[in-house]
GROMACS .gro file of C-alpha atoms in nm:
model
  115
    1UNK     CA    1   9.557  -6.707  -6.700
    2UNK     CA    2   9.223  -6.579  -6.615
    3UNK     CA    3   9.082  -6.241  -6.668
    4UNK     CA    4   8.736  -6.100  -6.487
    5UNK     CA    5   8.584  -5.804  -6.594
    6UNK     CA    6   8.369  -5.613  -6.361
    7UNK     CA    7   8.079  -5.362  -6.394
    8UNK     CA    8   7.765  -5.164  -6.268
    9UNK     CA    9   7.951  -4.980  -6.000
   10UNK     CA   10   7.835  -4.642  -5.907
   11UNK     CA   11   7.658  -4.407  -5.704
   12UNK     CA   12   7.371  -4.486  -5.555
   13UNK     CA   13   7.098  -4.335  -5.215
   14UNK     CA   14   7.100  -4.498  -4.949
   15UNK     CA   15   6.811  -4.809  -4.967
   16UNK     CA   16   6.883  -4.793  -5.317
   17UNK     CA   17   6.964  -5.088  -5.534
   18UNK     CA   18   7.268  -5.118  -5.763
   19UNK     CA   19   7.341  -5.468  -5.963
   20UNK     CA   20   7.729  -5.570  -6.048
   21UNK     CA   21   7.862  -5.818  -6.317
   22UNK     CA   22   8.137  -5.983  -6.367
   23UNK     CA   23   8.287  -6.177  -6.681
   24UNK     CA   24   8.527  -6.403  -6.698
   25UNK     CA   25   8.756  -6.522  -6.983
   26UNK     CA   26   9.105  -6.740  -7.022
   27UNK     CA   27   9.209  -7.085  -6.893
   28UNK     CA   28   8.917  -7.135  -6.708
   29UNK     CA   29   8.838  -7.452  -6.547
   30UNK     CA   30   8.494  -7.630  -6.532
   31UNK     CA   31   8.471  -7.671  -6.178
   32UNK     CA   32   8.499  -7.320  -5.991
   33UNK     CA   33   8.379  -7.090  -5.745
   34UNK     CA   34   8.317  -6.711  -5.803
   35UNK     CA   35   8.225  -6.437  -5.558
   36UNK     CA   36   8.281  -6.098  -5.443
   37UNK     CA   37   8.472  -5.933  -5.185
   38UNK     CA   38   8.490  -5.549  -5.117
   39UNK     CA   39   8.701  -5.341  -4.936
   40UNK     CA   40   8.595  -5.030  -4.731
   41UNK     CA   41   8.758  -4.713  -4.732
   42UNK     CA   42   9.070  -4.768  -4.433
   43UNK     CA   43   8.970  -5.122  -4.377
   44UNK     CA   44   9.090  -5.476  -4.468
   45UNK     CA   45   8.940  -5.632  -4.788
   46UNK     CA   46   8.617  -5.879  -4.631
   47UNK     CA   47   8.413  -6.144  -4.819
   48UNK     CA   48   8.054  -6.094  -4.974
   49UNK     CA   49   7.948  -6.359  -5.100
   50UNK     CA   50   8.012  -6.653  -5.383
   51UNK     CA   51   7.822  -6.930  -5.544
   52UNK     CA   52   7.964  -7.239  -5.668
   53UNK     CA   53   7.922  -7.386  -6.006
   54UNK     CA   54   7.646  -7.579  -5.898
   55UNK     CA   55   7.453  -7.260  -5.786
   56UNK     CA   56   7.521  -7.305  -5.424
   57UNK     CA   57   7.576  -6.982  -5.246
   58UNK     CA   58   7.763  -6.821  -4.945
   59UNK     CA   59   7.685  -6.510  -4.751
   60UNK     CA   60   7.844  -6.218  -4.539
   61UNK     CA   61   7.597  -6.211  -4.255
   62UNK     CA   62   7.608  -5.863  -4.303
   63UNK     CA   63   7.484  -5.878  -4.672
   64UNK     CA   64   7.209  -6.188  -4.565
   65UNK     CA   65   6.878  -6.081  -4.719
   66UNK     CA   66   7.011  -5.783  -4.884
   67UNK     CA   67   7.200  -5.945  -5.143
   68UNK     CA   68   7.150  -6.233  -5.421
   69UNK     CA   69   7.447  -6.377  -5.588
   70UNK     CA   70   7.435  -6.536  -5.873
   71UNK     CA   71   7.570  -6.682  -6.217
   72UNK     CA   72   7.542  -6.793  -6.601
   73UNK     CA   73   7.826  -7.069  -6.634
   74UNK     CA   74   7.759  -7.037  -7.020
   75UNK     CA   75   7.860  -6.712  -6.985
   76UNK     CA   76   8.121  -6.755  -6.725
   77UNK     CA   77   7.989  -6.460  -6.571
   78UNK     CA   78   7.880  -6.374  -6.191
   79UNK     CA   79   7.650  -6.128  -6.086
   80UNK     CA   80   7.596  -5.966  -5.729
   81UNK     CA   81   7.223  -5.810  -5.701
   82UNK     CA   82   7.230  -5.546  -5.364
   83UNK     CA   83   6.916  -5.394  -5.223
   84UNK     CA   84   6.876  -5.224  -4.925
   85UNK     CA   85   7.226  -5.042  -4.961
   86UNK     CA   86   7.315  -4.864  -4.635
   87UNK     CA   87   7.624  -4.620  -4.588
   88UNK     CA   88   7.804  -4.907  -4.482
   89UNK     CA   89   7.807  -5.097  -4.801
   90UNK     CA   90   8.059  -4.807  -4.961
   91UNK     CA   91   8.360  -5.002  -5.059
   92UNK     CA   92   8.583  -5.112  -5.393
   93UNK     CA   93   8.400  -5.459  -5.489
   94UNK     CA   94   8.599  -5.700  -5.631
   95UNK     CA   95   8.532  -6.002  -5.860
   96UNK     CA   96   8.707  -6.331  -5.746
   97UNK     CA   97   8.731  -6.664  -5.946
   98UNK     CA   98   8.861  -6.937  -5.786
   99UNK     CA   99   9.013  -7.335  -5.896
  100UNK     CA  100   9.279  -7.591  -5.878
  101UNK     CA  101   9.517  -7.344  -6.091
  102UNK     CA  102   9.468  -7.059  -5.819
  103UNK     CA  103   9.279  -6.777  -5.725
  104UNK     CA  104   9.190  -6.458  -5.937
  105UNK     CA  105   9.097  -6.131  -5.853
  106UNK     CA  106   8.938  -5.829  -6.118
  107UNK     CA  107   9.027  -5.487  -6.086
  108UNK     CA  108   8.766  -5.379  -5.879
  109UNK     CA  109   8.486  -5.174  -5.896
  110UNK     CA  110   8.408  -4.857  -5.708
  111UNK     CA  111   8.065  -4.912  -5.513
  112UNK     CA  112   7.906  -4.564  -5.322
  113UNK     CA  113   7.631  -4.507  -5.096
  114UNK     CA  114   7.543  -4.153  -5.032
  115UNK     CA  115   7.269  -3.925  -4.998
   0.00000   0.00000   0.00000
């Protein structure tokens, strides 16, 4: 089993920045990908981003230049830097690790963007 950890949820203004984290711990497996998703208040849960072990990394296009994902295998841990946070960002972010023994999900992490 694997557990993830998230935190650095919060309030935030609007253009503001916020930074999350995300550890990881159990069975995990060298090769894996980790990323974030989110889900907005009365909407489906949608992809942000996630990076592969190698560093490679894969965008929402509406998070492109606004967001930097990144991690610290040594650490297993995954971060998710956001700038620029607009209204639209406000959503429950969720920390995702994924490899051949399945995909798992953290608890979530309460993300809001209000004046």
């Amino acid at each position: 089993q694997v557990q993830l950890v998230e935190s650095g949820g919060g309030l935030v203004q609007p253009g503001g920045s916020l930074r999350l984290s995300c550890a990881a711990s159990g069975s995990i497996f060298r090769f894996n990908t980790m990323g974030w998703y989110r889900q907005p208040p009365g909407k489906q849960r949608e992809l942000v981003a996630t990076i592969s072990r190698d560093g490679t990394p894969n965008y929402a296009d509406s998070v492109k230049g606004r967001f930097s994902i990144s991690r610290d295998n040594d650490k297993s841990t995954v971060y998710l830097q956001m700038n620029s946070l607009k209204h639209d960002d406000t959503a429950v972010y969720y920390c995702t690790l994924t490899q051949a023994s399945g995909r798992y999900w953290g608890q979530g992490t309460q993300v809001t963007v209000s004046s």
